[in-house]
Amino acid sequence: MFRNLVRFPFVNALCLSKAWPRSQGSRFALKYSTATADRKRFYQDVSISQGEGGLYEINLDRRKLKTPGGKLFTVPNEVLAIAVATEWDAQRDVLKFYTMHMTTLCNTALDNPTQRNKDQMINAALKFLETDTVCYRVDEPVALVELQKHEWDPVLEWIEKRYNVTIGSSSSILGPEIPEATKDTFRQHLKSYNFWSLTGLEYVITQLKSVVLSLGMIDRHLSVQEAVLLSRLEEEYQIRHWGNVEWAHDYDTYELRARTAAGALFVHLSSESSSVKCKLLQD
């Protein structure tokens, strides 16, 4: 049985990036996207329906959406199905697949093109902890040193207290030495994520180049805007001092926000916690 697409403002906000050109920074999204080229819209209506096993499907007119690998496109809950359907419904005359981040993440979780299990995904995520953006500090100029300390130290202090770990920071090219106990703590925490949520978290970490900022945002200590700004702190400092290429900076920032917001939303919507989904709908 077909259901009419229900629109939610928090989902529609993620589709705003369709007005901006593709960023070279979205390498992860391009690695396994729905398509590599634009295509004319070939459907009129978008709807969702519940299929076998309680899974939800996306219907373009009366054709069921499939993954790039040829699998039936199914998601574990209705809210995530609405998010994906909204992306397809928001497309105009030409389908801009590179703006459809939720669809891309679902495709990645369904097809698992790299054929990894949860442990492998967790290990890949923790690799970023060793090169975390907020852990690498500069020696000069003094103004940037102070800026990093003022903006990054509070986030480091929060996550160390939140997870009872030691991370630290360093201006050495080798970065800080992360204790094994810290890695074990985060490894146990990430094991509580299901495969879909891990797919979204890894995507966010890749965008921000930071486990610290990603968990800060997922745990709602940081907003998307704050996390993105902190991930670009040095670049923003340089822009304030030397200027930037007209409009290019805005493109990059806007797209990074869109991708990061989509990844964070995907983590929450693919979570097994129904209370999180209800809270998101209320927000």
mmCIF file of N, CA and C in Angstrom, residues 68-119:
data_model
loop_
_atom_site.group_PDB
_atom_site.id
_atom_site.type_symbol
_atom_site.label_atom_id
_atom_site.label_comp_id
_atom_site.label_asym_id
_atom_site.label_seq_id
_atom_site.Cartn_x
_atom_site.Cartn_y
_atom_site.Cartn_z
ATOM 1 N N PRO A 68 22.684 1.144 -6.115
ATOM 2 C CA PRO A 68 23.597 0.972 -7.258
ATOM 3 C C PRO A 68 24.006 -0.482 -7.446
ATOM 4 N N GLY A 69 23.981 -1.269 -6.367
ATOM 5 C CA GLY A 69 24.340 -2.679 -6.456
ATOM 6 C C GLY A 69 23.188 -3.560 -6.894
ATOM 7 N N GLY A 70 22.027 -2.952 -7.123
ATOM 8 C CA GLY A 70 20.888 -3.715 -7.616
ATOM 9 C C GLY A 70 19.955 -4.242 -6.537
ATOM 10 N N LYS A 71 20.229 -3.945 -5.274
ATOM 11 C CA LYS A 71 19.362 -4.405 -4.192
ATOM 12 C C LYS A 71 18.139 -3.508 -4.068
ATOM 13 N N LEU A 72 17.067 -4.068 -3.551
ATOM 14 C CA LEU A 72 15.897 -3.265 -3.244
ATOM 15 C C LEU A 72 16.278 -2.268 -2.155
ATOM 16 N N PHE A 73 15.970 -0.995 -2.370
ATOM 17 C CA PHE A 73 16.318 0.058 -1.423
ATOM 18 C C PHE A 73 15.339 0.000 -0.246
ATOM 19 N N THR A 74 15.818 -0.462 0.902
ATOM 20 C CA THR A 74 14.982 -0.559 2.096
ATOM 21 C C THR A 74 15.696 0.083 3.267
ATOM 22 N N VAL A 75 14.925 0.705 4.148
ATOM 23 C CA VAL A 75 15.482 1.327 5.355
ATOM 24 C C VAL A 75 14.736 0.792 6.575
ATOM 25 N N PRO A 76 15.345 0.829 7.739
ATOM 26 C CA PRO A 76 14.774 0.160 8.914
ATOM 27 C C PRO A 76 13.604 0.861 9.588
ATOM 28 N N ASN A 77 13.358 2.131 9.284
ATOM 29 C CA ASN A 77 12.244 2.805 9.964
ATOM 30 C C ASN A 77 11.620 3.872 9.068
ATOM 31 N N GLU A 78 10.427 4.295 9.447
ATOM 32 C CA GLU A 78 9.650 5.217 8.626
ATOM 33 C C GLU A 78 10.273 6.609 8.551
ATOM 34 N N VAL A 79 10.859 7.079 9.662
ATOM 35 C CA VAL A 79 11.416 8.432 9.675
ATOM 36 C C VAL A 79 12.583 8.547 8.696
ATOM 37 N N LEU A 80 13.439 7.522 8.646
ATOM 38 C CA LEU A 80 14.553 7.541 7.700
ATOM 39 C C LEU A 80 14.023 7.463 6.267
ATOM 40 N N ALA A 81 12.972 6.697 6.063
ATOM 41 C CA ALA A 81 12.358 6.615 4.732
ATOM 42 C C ALA A 81 11.835 7.985 4.298
ATOM 43 N N ILE A 82 11.237 8.714 5.222
ATOM 44 C CA ILE A 82 10.732 10.057 4.912
ATOM 45 C C ILE A 82 11.887 10.982 4.523
ATOM 46 N N ALA A 83 13.003 10.875 5.259
ATOM 47 C CA ALA A 83 14.164 11.718 4.965
ATOM 48 C C ALA A 83 14.669 11.464 3.548
ATOM 49 N N VAL A 84 14.772 10.190 3.158
ATOM 50 C CA VAL A 84 15.240 9.845 1.812
ATOM 51 C C VAL A 84 14.226 10.295 0.759
ATOM 52 N N ALA A 85 12.945 10.014 1.012
ATOM 53 C CA ALA A 85 11.909 10.395 0.052
ATOM 54 C C ALA A 85 11.874 11.903 -0.159
ATOM 55 N N THR A 86 12.134 12.657 0.902
ATOM 56 C CA THR A 86 12.145 14.115 0.788
ATOM 57 C C THR A 86 13.267 14.581 -0.132
ATOM 58 N N GLU A 87 14.422 13.908 -0.061
ATOM 59 C CA GLU A 87 15.526 14.258 -0.974
ATOM 60 C C GLU A 87 15.103 14.075 -2.427
ATOM 61 N N TRP A 88 14.446 12.948 -2.722
ATOM 62 C CA TRP A 88 14.028 12.687 -4.093
ATOM 63 C C TRP A 88 12.922 13.651 -4.519
ATOM 64 N N ASP A 89 12.028 13.965 -3.611
ATOM 65 C CA ASP A 89 10.934 14.868 -3.927
ATOM 66 C C ASP A 89 11.425 16.300 -4.142
ATOM 67 N N ALA A 90 12.538 16.658 -3.484
ATOM 68 C CA ALA A 90 13.068 18.028 -3.582
ATOM 69 C C ALA A 90 13.790 18.290 -4.897
ATOM 70 N N GLN A 91 14.109 17.244 -5.652
ATOM 71 C CA GLN A 91 14.805 17.419 -6.921
ATOM 72 C C GLN A 91 13.879 18.075 -7.937
ATOM 73 N N ARG A 92 14.458 18.863 -8.798
ATOM 74 C CA ARG A 92 13.662 19.566 -9.811
ATOM 75 C C ARG A 92 13.786 18.878 -11.170
ATOM 76 N N ASP A 93 14.007 19.638 -12.213
ATOM 77 C CA ASP A 93 14.052 19.046 -13.553
ATOM 78 C C ASP A 93 15.237 18.106 -13.729
ATOM 79 N N VAL A 94 16.346 18.446 -13.075
ATOM 80 C CA VAL A 94 17.556 17.627 -13.164
ATOM 81 C C VAL A 94 17.885 17.069 -11.792
ATOM 82 N N LEU A 95 18.160 15.774 -11.724
ATOM 83 C CA LEU A 95 18.508 15.141 -10.457
ATOM 84 C C LEU A 95 19.968 15.424 -10.138
ATOM 85 N N LYS A 96 20.212 16.047 -9.017
ATOM 86 C CA LYS A 96 21.572 16.337 -8.580
ATOM 87 C C LYS A 96 21.920 15.366 -7.468
ATOM 88 N N PHE A 97 22.460 14.230 -7.872
ATOM 89 C CA PHE A 97 22.695 13.143 -6.931
ATOM 90 C C PHE A 97 23.684 13.517 -5.838
ATOM 91 N N TYR A 98 24.618 14.427 -6.156
ATOM 92 C CA TYR A 98 25.629 14.783 -5.166
ATOM 93 C C TYR A 98 25.047 15.594 -4.016
ATOM 94 N N THR A 99 23.798 15.998 -4.109
ATOM 95 C CA THR A 99 23.147 16.687 -2.990
ATOM 96 C C THR A 99 22.350 15.722 -2.121
ATOM 97 N N MET A 100 22.239 14.468 -2.546
ATOM 98 C CA MET A 100 21.358 13.511 -1.874
ATOM 99 C C MET A 100 22.152 12.661 -0.892
ATOM 100 N N HIS A 101 22.575 13.295 0.189
ATOM 101 C CA HIS A 101 23.485 12.657 1.144
ATOM 102 C C HIS A 101 22.837 11.491 1.896
ATOM 103 N N MET A 102 21.570 11.632 2.254
ATOM 104 C CA MET A 102 20.897 10.554 2.987
ATOM 105 C C MET A 102 20.757 9.312 2.106
ATOM 106 N N THR A 103 20.426 9.525 0.831
ATOM 107 C CA THR A 103 20.325 8.413 -0.112
ATOM 108 C C THR A 103 21.665 7.722 -0.272
ATOM 109 N N THR A 104 22.722 8.510 -0.393
ATOM 110 C CA THR A 104 24.064 7.953 -0.548
ATOM 111 C C THR A 104 24.460 7.113 0.665
ATOM 112 N N LEU A 105 24.177 7.608 1.859
ATOM 113 C CA LEU A 105 24.523 6.876 3.072
ATOM 114 C C LEU A 105 23.736 5.575 3.175
ATOM 115 N N CYS A 106 22.465 5.604 2.800
ATOM 116 C CA CYS A 106 21.672 4.373 2.794
ATOM 117 C C CYS A 106 22.226 3.363 1.792
ATOM 118 N N ASN A 107 22.579 3.847 0.597
ATOM 119 C CA ASN A 107 23.172 2.962 -0.407
ATOM 120 C C ASN A 107 24.440 2.307 0.124
ATOM 121 N N THR A 108 25.261 3.096 0.807
ATOM 122 C CA THR A 108 26.508 2.574 1.353
ATOM 123 C C THR A 108 26.239 1.508 2.407
ATOM 124 N N ALA A 109 25.266 1.756 3.274
ATOM 125 C CA ALA A 109 24.936 0.779 4.320
ATOM 126 C C ALA A 109 24.336 -0.492 3.721
ATOM 127 N N LEU A 110 23.527 -0.352 2.690
ATOM 128 C CA LEU A 110 22.861 -1.511 2.086
ATOM 129 C C LEU A 110 23.814 -2.362 1.255
ATOM 130 N N ASP A 111 24.592 -1.706 0.390
ATOM 131 C CA ASP A 111 25.489 -2.456 -0.503
ATOM 132 C C ASP A 111 26.816 -2.798 0.153
ATOM 133 N N ASN A 112 27.236 -1.993 1.148
ATOM 134 C CA ASN A 112 28.523 -2.202 1.825
ATOM 135 C C ASN A 112 29.620 -2.493 0.793
ATOM 136 N N PRO A 113 29.901 -1.541 -0.097
ATOM 137 C CA PRO A 113 30.813 -1.785 -1.222
ATOM 138 C C PRO A 113 32.218 -2.183 -0.821
ATOM 139 N N THR A 114 32.666 -1.774 0.358
ATOM 140 C CA THR A 114 34.014 -2.151 0.807
ATOM 141 C C THR A 114 34.006 -3.450 1.600
ATOM 142 N N GLN A 115 32.805 -4.020 1.783
ATOM 143 C CA GLN A 115 32.655 -5.323 2.448
ATOM 144 C C GLN A 115 33.322 -5.353 3.831
ATOM 145 N N ARG A 116 33.070 -4.329 4.608
ATOM 146 C CA ARG A 116 33.643 -4.275 5.956
ATOM 147 C C ARG A 116 32.617 -4.660 7.007
ATOM 148 N N ASN A 117 33.121 -5.178 8.138
ATOM 149 C CA ASN A 117 32.243 -5.461 9.262
ATOM 150 C C ASN A 117 32.356 -4.324 10.278
ATOM 151 N N LYS A 118 31.627 -4.431 11.395
ATOM 152 C CA LYS A 118 31.603 -3.353 12.375
ATOM 153 C C LYS A 118 32.988 -3.088 12.969
ATOM 154 N N ASP A 119 33.725 -4.145 13.276
ATOM 155 C CA ASP A 119 35.055 -3.974 13.885
ATOM 156 C C ASP A 119 35.987 -3.208 12.954
#
